[in-house]
Amino acid sequence: MEQPSALRGVIAPVVTPFAADLRPDTARLVRLCRWLVARDAGLAVFGTTSEANSLSVGEKLALLDALVDAGLPPARMMPGTGCCAFTDTVELTRRAVVRGCGGVLMLPPFYYKGVTDDGLFASYSEVIQRVGDARLRIYLYHIPQVSQVPLSPALIERLLAAYPGTVAGIKDSSGDWGSVSGLLERFAARGFAVYPGSEMLLLAAMRGGGAGCISAQANVNPAAIVQLYRGWRQPDAEARQAALDALRAALVKFPVIAALKALLAHFTRDEAWATVRPPLVALNAEQRTALLASLPAGLSLAGWAPEA
Amino acid sequence: MEQPSALRGVIAPVVTPFAADLRPDTARLVRLCRWLVARDAGLAVFGTTSEANSLSVGEKLALLDALVDAGLPPARMMPGTGCCAFTDTVELTRRAVVRGCGGVLMLPPFYYKGVTDDGLFASYSEVIQRVGDARLRIYLYHIPQVSQVPLSPALIERLLAAYPGTVAGIKDSSGDWGSVSGLLERFAARGFAVYPGSEMLLLAAMRGGGAGCISAQANVNPAAIVQLYRGWRQPDAEARQAALDALRAALVKFPVIAALKALLAHFTRDEAWATVRPPLVALNAEQRTALLASLPAGLSLAGWAPEA
């Protein structure tokens, strides 16, 4: 099994812009996606950073269609499709496959806690069988601190055995190198794509056979992350990793999604970017000032054309 | 503010039957709801016990319509409508109001963890303002061990101040008497309806000014719970509470939702009841035997007519 190269590399869990009435803002999303793709970042729309679970299924279907219709490359897309109800997951996943997406990023159902591997296996199985399409590529989404539903190596093993080729990889957002390295050691040699869910572990993951990273920071700093991905064997790789870590250290002093949107608003001079959907809350003026003051020198959204 | 009496008392978070292909089974749900209403239990369809978050919004809308169309009394219904996306919550809540439901049970958005009271207040506010209907009665749903998003007394205070009359009560499923009694002491005298989320705390709650209880056990034992609710001042109340506790002790040895469905399958001689949606898993034969063996003597689904 070899991964389609189109999804290897740096992938942005693209933030979702909203209008003042909190409707998804398709035009701004298309613009951000184009800017990211031009910098060679893939598009994990509908991730945690995208506030995907604050969107209805219908809103996500409409946005996905709009992105593909706008000419963005579906092979570079890994939309999040995992919902609590498998019927919703099937609907979103089917649409992603039909529209040619390179893969989907699939949360386990996350309402019930303490569920068994049998139950999680059955959840993924229902979706895979109902979608019933050989083009389907699933990237499992392990983010236990948010979903509170971890995906165990034993479950991954079982899914890989049952659905080889379809179960294509994992995003490990635990932030725990022990978890990421364990997945790399156990699964990477089989062509299973392991992405740490942050640029923080990009260099370490590449050295361990990782596929790249899926990084919230990529929303505002894609070129630098892509540069490290491409040059991870170069002598300046450690310095590049350190620079990414410095930006991350500034971001995580604040609620990260709101902080990313504040940076987009600041650098594009377009306040609309700052809007979040509840239950998230936008940074207040004081927080934004503190965020901007704590940024490492030199960050800019190079090449961003506010009216492009 | 006085609660509509139609929702005081014992309310069942009604389990959702599924066909073999996992579609919701409307006919069996209508039958169970009729049986419950005939025993004077209210209907909290789409609760945690109902596997509501394993259903899509469209599936819930169709079931709600079917129940009302079947002649079940909407004034006795408190459907769960709280989703992660406020757009979904608005759609379900609006339908519940339009169909005449006595109230709705509203989870906070439960994907993001560690959200602020400001964010939760904004979530509830968006829904209330967008539904924009004076008939709306919201019962907040505090179930921190599942949602991982607790509702603080300070948040409740703020919602009550902003939306008096609309924010009508709370289901406290924490299982913690300290939490339930705190809510009773602080809010009950203002007509705010406090329901413990289990029959286990029914007697204590009634003594503290509670409105009744919302009890998973009511799916299989409604008459006995209603009897305690009506007779909580009687000398046999402690004995009745002890009998409910004994059944509860048997149920909680197993995954409770699957156990309730196994009991319905057993007592109605209709195996279809045992089906759950993933990520839940039905009891296996051994578990069911153990469950039946551990039931207190005398439990039966009195008056249940399998083919009614």
Coordinates of C-alpha atoms in Angstrom, one line a residue:
Chain A
M1 CA 0.0 0.0 0.0
E2 CA 1.4 3.4 -1.0
Q3 CA -0.1 6.7 -0.1
P4 CA -1.3 8.9 -2.9
S5 CA 1.5 11.6 -2.8
A6 CA -1.1 14.3 -3.3
L7 CA -1.9 14.2 0.5
R8 CA 1.6 13.8 1.8
G9 CA 3.1 16.9 3.1
V10 CA 1.8 19.8 5.1
I11 CA -2.0 20.1 5.4
A12 CA -3.9 23.0 6.9
P13 CA -7.0 22.4 9.0
V14 CA -8.5 25.4 7.3
V15 CA -10.3 27.9 9.5
T16 CA -13.9 28.6 8.5
P17 CA -14.7 32.3 8.0
F18 CA -18.2 33.5 9.0
A19 CA -20.3 36.4 8.0
A20 CA -21.7 38.8 10.7
D21 CA -24.8 36.7 10.9
L22 CA -22.6 33.6 11.5
R23 CA -23.3 32.0 8.1
P24 CA -20.2 30.4 6.6
D25 CA -18.5 32.8 4.3
T26 CA -17.8 30.8 1.1
A27 CA -15.9 33.6 -0.8
R28 CA -13.4 34.2 2.0
L29 CA -12.9 30.4 2.5
V30 CA -12.2 29.9 -1.2
R31 CA -9.7 32.8 -1.0
L32 CA -7.9 31.3 1.9
C33 CA -7.8 27.8 0.4
R34 CA -6.3 29.2 -2.9
W35 CA -3.6 31.0 -0.9
L36 CA -2.8 27.8 1.0
V37 CA -2.7 25.6 -2.1
A38 CA -0.5 28.1 -3.8
R39 CA 1.9 27.6 -0.9
D40 CA 1.7 23.8 -1.3
A41 CA -0.5 23.1 1.7
G42 CA -3.2 20.5 1.5
L43 CA -6.7 21.3 2.7
A44 CA -8.1 19.6 5.8
V45 CA -11.3 21.6 5.7
F46 CA -13.8 20.7 8.5
G47 CA -11.2 19.9 11.1
T48 CA -11.3 20.9 14.8
T49 CA -9.6 24.2 13.9
S50 CA -12.3 24.7 11.2
E51 CA -15.0 24.7 13.8
A52 CA -16.5 21.9 11.8
N53 CA -18.6 20.5 14.5
S54 CA -20.2 23.9 14.9
L55 CA -21.5 23.5 11.3
S56 CA -24.5 21.5 10.2
V57 CA -24.0 18.7 7.7
G58 CA -25.9 20.8 5.1
E59 CA -23.5 23.7 5.7
K60 CA -20.5 21.4 5.2
L61 CA -21.9 19.8 2.0
A62 CA -22.5 23.3 0.6
L63 CA -19.0 24.5 1.4
L64 CA -17.3 21.4 0.0
D65 CA -19.3 21.7 -3.2
A66 CA -18.3 25.4 -3.4
L67 CA -14.6 24.7 -3.0
V68 CA -14.5 22.0 -5.7
D69 CA -16.7 24.1 -7.9
A70 CA -14.3 27.0 -7.5
G71 CA -11.5 24.9 -9.0
L72 CA -9.6 24.0 -5.8
P73 CA -7.9 20.6 -6.3
P74 CA -10.0 17.8 -4.6
A75 CA -7.0 15.5 -4.6
R76 CA -5.4 17.9 -2.1
M77 CA -8.4 17.9 0.2
M78 CA -9.0 15.8 3.3
P79 CA -12.3 17.1 4.7
G80 CA -13.3 16.1 8.1
T81 CA -16.4 13.9 7.9
G82 CA -16.7 12.1 11.2
C83 CA -19.9 13.0 13.1
C84 CA -21.7 11.5 16.1
A85 CA -24.3 9.9 13.9
F86 CA -23.0 7.5 11.3
T87 CA -25.7 8.5 9.0
D88 CA -24.2 12.0 8.9
T89 CA -20.7 10.6 8.5
V90 CA -21.9 8.5 5.6
E91 CA -23.5 11.5 3.9
L92 CA -20.5 13.7 4.2
T93 CA -18.0 11.0 3.3
R94 CA -20.0 9.9 0.2
R95 CA -20.0 13.5 -1.0
A96 CA -16.3 13.8 -0.5
V97 CA -15.6 10.7 -2.5
V98 CA -17.9 11.7 -5.3
R99 CA -16.3 15.1 -5.5
G100 CA -12.9 13.4 -5.8
C101 CA -11.3 14.3 -2.4
G102 CA -8.0 12.6 -1.8
G103 CA -9.2 11.4 1.5
V104 CA -11.4 12.2 4.5
L105 CA -10.4 12.8 8.1
M106 CA -12.7 10.8 10.3
L107 CA -13.4 11.5 14.0
P108 CA -14.9 8.6 15.9
P109 CA -18.5 9.2 17.2
F110 CA -17.7 11.4 20.1
Y111 CA -20.8 11.8 22.3
Y112 CA -20.6 8.6 24.2
K113 CA -17.5 8.1 26.3
G114 CA -15.9 4.9 27.4
V115 CA -17.1 3.1 24.3
T116 CA -15.5 -0.2 23.3
D117 CA -13.2 -1.0 20.4
D118 CA -16.0 -3.2 19.2
G119 CA -18.3 -0.3 19.0
L120 CA -15.8 2.0 17.3
F121 CA -14.9 -0.7 14.8
A122 CA -18.6 -1.1 14.1
S123 CA -18.9 2.6 13.6
Y124 CA -16.1 2.8 11.0
S125 CA -17.3 -0.4 9.4
E126 CA -20.9 0.9 8.9
V127 CA -19.5 4.0 7.2
I128 CA -17.0 2.2 5.0
Q129 CA -19.6 -0.4 3.9
R130 CA -22.4 2.1 3.3
V131 CA -20.1 4.4 1.3
G132 CA -19.0 1.3 -0.6
D133 CA -16.6 3.0 -2.9
A134 CA -13.1 1.8 -3.7
R135 CA -11.9 5.4 -4.0
L136 CA -12.5 6.0 -0.3
R137 CA -9.4 6.8 1.7
I138 CA -9.9 7.3 5.5
Y139 CA -7.5 9.1 7.8
L140 CA -8.4 8.3 11.3
Y141 CA -8.6 11.2 13.7
H142 CA -7.1 10.7 17.2
I143 CA -7.6 13.8 19.3
P144 CA -8.4 12.4 22.7
Q145 CA -8.1 15.7 24.7
V146 CA -11.1 17.0 22.6
S147 CA -13.1 14.0 21.4
Q148 CA -12.5 12.2 24.7
V149 CA -12.7 9.0 22.5
P150 CA -9.1 7.7 21.9
L151 CA -8.3 5.4 19.0
S152 CA -6.2 2.5 20.2
P153 CA -3.4 0.8 18.2
A154 CA -5.4 -2.4 18.5
L155 CA -8.4 -0.8 16.9
I156 CA -6.2 0.6 14.1
E157 CA -4.7 -2.9 13.6
R158 CA -8.2 -4.3 13.3
L159 CA -9.4 -1.7 10.8
L160 CA -6.3 -2.1 8.7
A161 CA -6.8 -5.8 8.5
A162 CA -10.5 -5.5 7.6
Y163 CA -10.2 -2.5 5.2
P164 CA -6.6 -2.5 3.7
G165 CA -6.2 0.4 1.2
T166 CA -9.3 2.2 2.6
V167 CA -7.9 2.9 6.0
A168 CA -5.0 5.0 4.8
G169 CA -3.6 6.8 7.8
I170 CA -4.1 8.8 11.0
K171 CA -3.9 12.3 12.3
D172 CA -2.5 12.0 15.8
S173 CA -3.4 15.3 17.6
S174 CA -2.6 14.0 21.1
G175 CA 0.5 16.2 21.1
D176 CA 2.3 13.2 22.7
W177 CA 5.5 12.1 20.9
G178 CA 5.2 8.7 22.5
S179 CA 1.9 8.2 20.8
V180 CA 3.0 9.5 17.4
S181 CA 6.3 7.5 17.5
G182 CA 4.4 4.4 18.6
L183 CA 2.2 4.7 15.5
L184 CA 5.1 5.4 13.3
E185 CA 7.0 2.3 14.5
R186 CA 4.0 0.0 14.3
F187 CA 2.3 1.2 11.1
A188 CA 4.4 3.5 8.9
A189 CA 6.4 0.7 7.2
R190 CA 3.1 -0.7 5.9
G191 CA 2.4 2.6 4.0
F192 CA 0.0 3.8 6.6
A193 CA 0.4 7.6 6.7
V194 CA 1.0 9.1 10.2
Y195 CA 0.5 12.8 10.6
P196 CA 1.2 14.5 13.9
G197 CA -1.6 17.0 14.4
S198 CA 0.8 19.8 14.9
E199 CA 3.9 21.2 13.2
M200 CA 5.6 20.9 16.6
L201 CA 6.3 17.3 15.8
L202 CA 7.0 17.6 12.1
L203 CA 10.8 17.1 12.1
A204 CA 10.6 14.3 14.6
A205 CA 7.8 12.6 12.6
M206 CA 9.7 13.0 9.3
R207 CA 12.8 11.3 10.8
G208 CA 10.5 8.5 11.9
G209 CA 8.8 7.9 8.6
G210 CA 5.9 10.2 8.9
A211 CA 3.8 11.6 6.0
G212 CA 3.9 15.2 7.0
C213 CA 1.8 17.1 9.4
I214 CA -1.6 18.6 9.8
S215 CA -1.0 21.9 11.5
A216 CA -3.3 24.7 12.7
Q217 CA -0.4 27.1 12.3
A218 CA -0.4 26.3 8.6
N219 CA -3.4 28.7 8.3
V220 CA -1.1 31.6 8.8
N221 CA 2.4 30.3 8.2
P222 CA 2.2 27.6 5.5
A223 CA 5.4 28.4 3.6
A224 CA 7.7 28.0 6.5
I225 CA 6.1 24.6 7.5
V226 CA 6.3 23.4 3.9
Q227 CA 9.9 24.5 3.8
L228 CA 10.8 22.3 6.8
Y229 CA 8.8 19.4 5.3
R230 CA 10.7 19.6 2.1
G231 CA 14.0 20.2 3.7
W232 CA 13.9 18.0 6.8
R233 CA 17.2 16.4 5.9
Q234 CA 18.9 19.7 5.5
P235 CA 21.3 21.1 8.2
D236 CA 19.0 24.0 8.9
A237 CA 16.1 21.8 9.8
E238 CA 16.5 22.1 13.6
A239 CA 16.5 25.9 13.3
R240 CA 13.4 25.8 11.1
Q241 CA 11.6 23.6 13.6
A242 CA 12.6 26.0 16.4
A243 CA 11.1 29.0 14.4
L244 CA 7.8 27.1 14.0
D245 CA 7.9 26.3 17.7
A246 CA 8.3 29.9 18.6
L247 CA 5.2 30.9 16.7
R248 CA 3.3 28.0 18.3
A249 CA 4.4 29.1 21.7
A250 CA 2.8 32.5 21.0
L251 CA -0.4 31.0 19.7
V252 CA -1.0 28.6 22.5
K253 CA -1.1 31.4 25.1
F254 CA -4.5 32.1 23.7
P255 CA -7.5 30.0 22.5
V256 CA -5.8 28.8 19.3
I257 CA -8.7 29.0 16.9
A258 CA -9.7 32.5 17.9
A259 CA -6.0 33.5 17.8
L260 CA -5.5 32.2 14.3
K261 CA -8.6 34.1 13.2
A262 CA -7.3 37.2 14.9
L263 CA -4.0 36.9 13.0
L264 CA -5.8 36.5 9.7
A265 CA -7.9 39.6 10.5
H266 CA -4.8 41.5 11.4
F267 CA -2.7 40.6 8.4
T268 CA -5.4 40.8 5.8
R269 CA -6.8 44.0 7.4
D270 CA -10.2 42.4 7.2
E271 CA -12.0 42.1 10.5
A272 CA -14.5 39.6 9.2
W273 CA -11.9 36.9 9.7
A274 CA -12.1 37.3 13.5
T275 CA -15.6 36.0 13.8
V276 CA -16.1 32.6 15.5
R277 CA -19.2 30.6 16.1
P278 CA -20.3 29.9 19.7
P279 CA -19.3 28.2 21.9
L280 CA -15.9 29.7 20.9
V281 CA -15.3 33.4 21.7
A282 CA -13.2 35.8 19.6
L283 CA -10.1 37.3 21.2
N284 CA -10.8 40.7 22.8
A285 CA -8.7 43.7 21.9
E286 CA -6.4 43.2 24.8
Q287 CA -5.8 39.6 23.9
R288 CA -5.1 40.5 20.3
T289 CA -2.6 43.2 21.3
A290 CA -0.9 40.7 23.5
L291 CA -0.9 38.1 20.8
L292 CA 0.6 40.4 18.2
A293 CA 3.2 41.6 20.8
S294 CA 4.3 38.0 21.4
L295 CA 4.7 37.0 17.8
P296 CA 8.2 36.1 16.7
A297 CA 9.7 38.7 14.4
G298 CA 9.1 38.5 10.7
L299 CA 5.8 36.7 10.6
S300 CA 3.6 38.0 7.8
L301 CA 1.0 36.4 5.6
A302 CA 3.4 36.7 2.6
G303 CA 1.6 37.0 -0.7
W304 CA -1.8 37.5 0.9
A305 CA -3.9 39.7 -1.3
P306 CA -6.9 40.8 0.7
E307 CA -9.0 41.5 -2.3
A308 CA -7.7 38.7 -4.5
Chain B
M1 CA -42.7 31.8 36.9
E2 CA -44.6 28.6 37.3
Q3 CA -43.8 25.4 35.4
P4 CA -46.4 24.0 33.1
S5 CA -47.7 21.0 35.1
A6 CA -47.7 18.9 32.0
L7 CA -44.0 18.4 32.3
R8 CA -43.7 17.9 36.1
G9 CA -43.4 14.4 37.2
V10 CA -41.6 11.4 35.8
I11 CA -40.1 11.7 32.3
A12 CA -38.6 8.8 30.3
P13 CA -35.7 9.4 28.1
V14 CA -37.2 7.1 25.6
V15 CA -35.0 4.5 24.0
T16 CA -35.0 4.6 20.2
P17 CA -35.7 1.2 18.5
F18 CA -33.9 0.4 15.3
A19 CA -34.7 -1.9 12.4
A20 CA -32.1 -4.5 11.4
D21 CA -30.6 -2.0 8.9
L22 CA -30.3 0.5 11.8
R23 CA -33.0 2.8 10.5
P24 CA -35.1 4.3 13.3
D25 CA -38.2 2.1 13.9
T26 CA -41.1 4.6 14.1
A27 CA -43.8 2.0 14.8
R28 CA -42.1 0.5 17.8
L29 CA -41.2 4.0 19.1
V30 CA -44.8 5.1 18.9
R31 CA -45.9 1.9 20.7
L32 CA -43.4 2.4 23.6
C33 CA -44.4 6.1 23.9
R34 CA -48.0 5.2 24.1
W35 CA -47.3 2.6 26.8
L36 CA -45.3 5.2 28.8
V37 CA -47.8 8.0 28.5
A38 CA -50.5 5.6 29.6
R39 CA -48.5 5.1 32.8
D40 CA -48.2 8.9 33.2
A41 CA -44.6 9.2 32.1
G42 CA -43.6 12.2 30.1
L43 CA -41.5 11.7 26.9
A44 CA -37.9 13.0 26.8
V45 CA -37.3 11.5 23.4
F46 CA -33.8 12.2 21.9
G47 CA -32.0 12.0 25.2
T48 CA -28.7 10.3 26.0
T49 CA -30.6 7.1 26.6
S50 CA -32.3 7.5 23.3
E51 CA -29.0 7.4 21.4
A52 CA -30.1 10.8 20.1
N53 CA -26.6 11.9 19.1
S54 CA -26.4 8.7 17.0
L55 CA -29.3 10.1 14.9
S56 CA -29.1 12.8 12.2
V57 CA -31.1 15.9 12.5
G58 CA -33.3 14.7 9.7
E59 CA -34.0 11.4 11.4
K60 CA -35.0 13.2 14.6
L61 CA -37.3 15.6 12.8
A62 CA -39.0 12.7 11.1
L63 CA -39.4 10.8 14.3
L64 CA -40.8 13.9 16.2
D65 CA -43.3 14.5 13.4
A66 CA -44.3 10.8 13.5
L67 CA -44.9 10.9 17.2
V68 CA -47.1 14.0 17.2
D69 CA -48.9 12.8 14.1
A70 CA -49.6 9.5 15.9
G71 CA -51.5 11.4 18.5
L72 CA -49.0 11.4 21.3
P73 CA -49.5 14.5 23.5
P74 CA -46.8 17.1 22.6
A75 CA -47.4 18.9 25.9
R76 CA -45.9 15.8 27.6
M77 CA -42.8 15.9 25.3
M78 CA -39.4 17.3 26.1
P79 CA -37.3 16.3 23.1
G80 CA -33.6 16.7 23.2
T81 CA -32.5 19.3 20.7
G82 CA -29.0 20.4 21.7
C83 CA -26.4 19.7 19.0
C84 CA -22.8 20.8 18.5
A85 CA -23.8 23.2 15.8
F86 CA -26.3 25.8 16.8
T87 CA -27.8 25.7 13.4
D88 CA -28.9 22.1 14.1
T89 CA -30.1 23.0 17.5
V90 CA -32.2 25.9 16.1
E91 CA -33.8 23.6 13.4
L92 CA -34.8 20.9 15.9
T93 CA -35.9 23.3 18.6
R94 CA -38.0 25.3 16.1
R95 CA -39.8 22.1 15.0
A96 CA -40.4 21.1 18.6
V97 CA -42.0 24.4 19.4
V98 CA -44.1 24.4 16.2
R99 CA -45.3 20.9 17.0
G100 CA -46.4 22.1 20.5
C101 CA -43.8 20.3 22.6
G102 CA -44.0 21.3 26.3
G103 CA -40.3 21.9 26.3
V104 CA -37.0 20.9 24.9
L105 CA -34.0 19.4 26.7
M106 CA -30.9 21.2 25.5
L107 CA -27.3 20.0 25.7
P108 CA -24.7 22.6 25.4
P109 CA -22.5 22.2 22.3
F110 CA -20.2 19.4 23.4
Y111 CA -17.4 19.0 20.9
Y112 CA -15.1 21.7 22.3
K113 CA -14.0 21.3 25.9
G114 CA -13.0 23.9 28.4
V115 CA -15.2 26.5 26.7
T116 CA -16.1 29.6 28.7
D117 CA -19.5 30.6 30.2
D118 CA -19.4 33.5 27.7
G119 CA -19.3 31.0 24.9
L120 CA -22.0 28.8 26.4
F121 CA -24.2 31.8 27.1
A122 CA -23.8 32.9 23.4
S123 CA -24.7 29.4 22.2
Y124 CA -28.0 29.3 24.1
S125 CA -28.7 33.0 23.2
E126 CA -28.2 32.3 19.5
V127 CA -30.7 29.5 19.7
I128 CA -33.3 31.4 21.8
Q129 CA -33.1 34.5 19.6
R130 CA -33.2 32.6 16.3
V131 CA -36.1 30.4 17.4
G132 CA -37.7 33.6 18.6
D133 CA -40.9 32.1 19.9
A134 CA -42.6 32.9 23.3
R135 CA -43.8 29.3 23.6
L136 CA -40.2 28.0 23.8
R137 CA -39.4 26.4 27.2
I138 CA -35.8 25.2 27.6
Y139 CA -34.6 22.7 30.1
L140 CA -30.8 22.8 30.3
Y141 CA -29.0 19.5 30.2
H142 CA -26.1 19.1 32.7
I143 CA -24.4 15.7 32.1
P144 CA -20.7 16.5 32.6
Q145 CA -19.5 12.9 32.6
V146 CA -20.8 12.4 29.1
S147 CA -20.8 15.9 27.5
Q148 CA -17.7 16.9 29.3
V149 CA -19.2 20.4 29.2
P150 CA -20.7 21.3 32.6
L151 CA -23.2 24.0 33.1
S152 CA -22.3 26.2 36.0
P153 CA -24.7 27.9 38.4
A154 CA -23.3 31.2 37.3
L155 CA -24.3 30.4 33.7
I156 CA -27.7 29.3 34.7
E157 CA -28.2 32.5 36.7
R158 CA -27.2 34.6 33.7
L159 CA -29.5 32.7 31.3
L160 CA -32.4 33.0 33.8
A161 CA -31.8 36.8 34.0
A162 CA -31.7 37.2 30.2
Y163 CA -34.5 34.8 29.3
P164 CA -36.9 34.5 32.2
G165 CA -39.8 32.2 31.3
T166 CA -37.9 30.7 28.4
V167 CA -35.2 29.0 30.5
A168 CA -37.5 26.8 32.5
G169 CA -35.4 24.2 34.2
I170 CA -32.6 21.8 34.2
K171 CA -31.9 18.1 34.1
D172 CA -29.0 17.4 36.3
S173 CA -27.5 14.0 35.3
S174 CA -24.3 14.4 37.3
G175 CA -25.6 11.8 39.8
D176 CA -24.2 14.1 42.4
W177 CA -26.6 15.0 45.2
G178 CA -24.5 18.0 46.1
S179 CA -25.0 19.4 42.6
V180 CA -28.8 18.6 42.5
S181 CA -29.4 20.0 46.0
G182 CA -27.3 23.1 45.2
L183 CA -29.5 23.8 42.2
L184 CA -32.7 23.2 44.2
E185 CA -31.6 25.6 46.9
R186 CA -30.6 28.3 44.5
F187 CA -33.2 28.1 41.8
A188 CA -36.3 26.0 42.7
A189 CA -38.1 28.7 44.7
R190 CA -38.1 30.8 41.5
G191 CA -40.2 28.2 39.7
F192 CA -37.1 26.8 37.9
A193 CA -37.8 23.0 37.5
V194 CA -34.9 20.9 38.7
Y195 CA -35.0 17.2 37.6
P196 CA -32.3 14.8 38.7
G197 CA -31.3 12.7 35.7
S198 CA -32.1 9.5 37.5
E199 CA -34.8 8.0 39.7
M200 CA -32.1 7.4 42.3
L201 CA -32.4 10.9 43.6
L202 CA -36.2 11.2 43.1
L203 CA -37.3 11.1 46.7
A204 CA -34.5 13.4 47.9
A205 CA -35.3 15.8 45.1
M206 CA -39.0 15.9 45.8
R207 CA -38.2 16.7 49.5
G208 CA -36.0 19.6 48.2
G209 CA -38.6 21.1 45.9
G210 CA -37.7 19.2 42.7
A211 CA -40.0 18.8 39.7
G212 CA -39.8 15.1 39.3
C213 CA -37.1 13.1 37.6
I214 CA -35.9 12.1 34.1
S215 CA -35.1 8.5 34.5
A216 CA -33.7 5.9 32.1
Q217 CA -35.3 3.2 34.3
A218 CA -38.7 4.7 33.4
N219 CA -38.3 3.0 30.0
V220 CA -39.0 -0.4 31.7
N221 CA -40.5 0.5 35.1
P222 CA -42.5 3.7 34.7
A223 CA -45.4 2.8 37.0
A224 CA -43.3 2.3 40.1
I225 CA -41.4 5.5 39.6
V226 CA -44.6 7.5 39.0
Q227 CA -46.0 5.9 42.2
L228 CA -43.1 7.3 44.2
Y229 CA -43.4 10.7 42.6
R230 CA -47.1 10.8 43.5
G231 CA -46.6 9.4 46.9
W232 CA -43.3 10.9 48.0
R233 CA -44.9 12.1 51.3
Q234 CA -46.3 8.7 52.1
P235 CA -44.8 6.5 54.8
D236 CA -43.8 3.8 52.2
A237 CA -41.8 6.3 50.1
E238 CA -38.4 5.1 51.5
A239 CA -39.3 1.5 50.6
R240 CA -40.4 2.5 47.1
Q241 CA -37.1 4.4 46.6
A242 CA -35.2 1.4 47.8
A243 CA -37.0 -0.8 45.2
L244 CA -36.1 1.6 42.4
D245 CA -32.5 1.6 43.7
A246 CA -32.4 -2.2 43.5
L247 CA -33.4 -2.2 39.9
R248 CA -30.9 0.5 39.2
A249 CA -28.1 -1.4 40.9
A250 CA -28.8 -4.3 38.5
L251 CA -28.9 -2.1 35.4
V252 CA -25.7 -0.3 36.1
K253 CA -23.7 -3.5 36.2
F254 CA -24.0 -3.3 32.4
P255 CA -23.9 -0.6 29.7
V256 CA -27.3 0.9 30.7
I257 CA -28.7 1.7 27.3
A258 CA -28.0 -1.7 25.9
A259 CA -29.3 -3.3 29.2
L260 CA -32.6 -1.4 28.9
K261 CA -33.0 -2.5 25.3
A262 CA -32.3 -6.1 26.3
L263 CA -35.0 -5.9 29.0
L264 CA -37.5 -4.5 26.5
A265 CA -36.6 -7.3 24.1
H266 CA -37.0 -9.9 26.8
F267 CA -40.3 -8.7 28.3
T268 CA -41.9 -8.0 24.9
R269 CA -40.5 -11.1 23.3
D270 CA -39.5 -9.0 20.4
E271 CA -35.7 -9.2 19.7
A272 CA -35.8 -6.1 17.5
W273 CA -35.7 -4.0 20.7
A274 CA -32.2 -5.1 21.5
T275 CA -30.6 -3.3 18.5
V276 CA -28.4 -0.3 19.2
R277 CA -26.5 1.9 16.9
P278 CA -22.7 2.0 16.9
P279 CA -20.7 3.1 18.9
L280 CA -22.9 1.3 21.4
V281 CA -22.9 -2.5 21.4
A282 CA -25.8 -4.8 22.4
L283 CA -25.5 -7.0 25.4
N284 CA -24.3 -10.5 24.4
A285 CA -26.2 -13.6 25.5
E286 CA -24.1 -14.1 28.6
Q287 CA -24.6 -10.5 29.7
R288 CA -28.3 -10.7 29.1
T289 CA -28.6 -13.9 31.2
A290 CA -26.6 -12.2 34.0
L291 CA -28.8 -9.1 33.8
L292 CA -32.0 -11.1 34.0
A293 CA -30.6 -13.1 36.9
S294 CA -29.7 -10.0 38.8
L295 CA -33.1 -8.3 38.4
P296 CA -35.1 -7.7 41.6
A297 CA -38.1 -10.1 41.9
G298 CA -41.3 -8.9 40.4
L299 CA -40.2 -6.7 37.6
S300 CA -42.3 -7.0 34.5
L301 CA -43.4 -4.7 31.8
A302 CA -47.0 -4.8 33.2
G303 CA -49.6 -4.1 30.6
W304 CA -47.1 -4.3 27.7
A305 CA -48.9 -5.7 24.6
P306 CA -46.2 -6.7 22.2
E307 CA -48.5 -6.5 19.2
A308 CA -50.6 -3.5 20.4

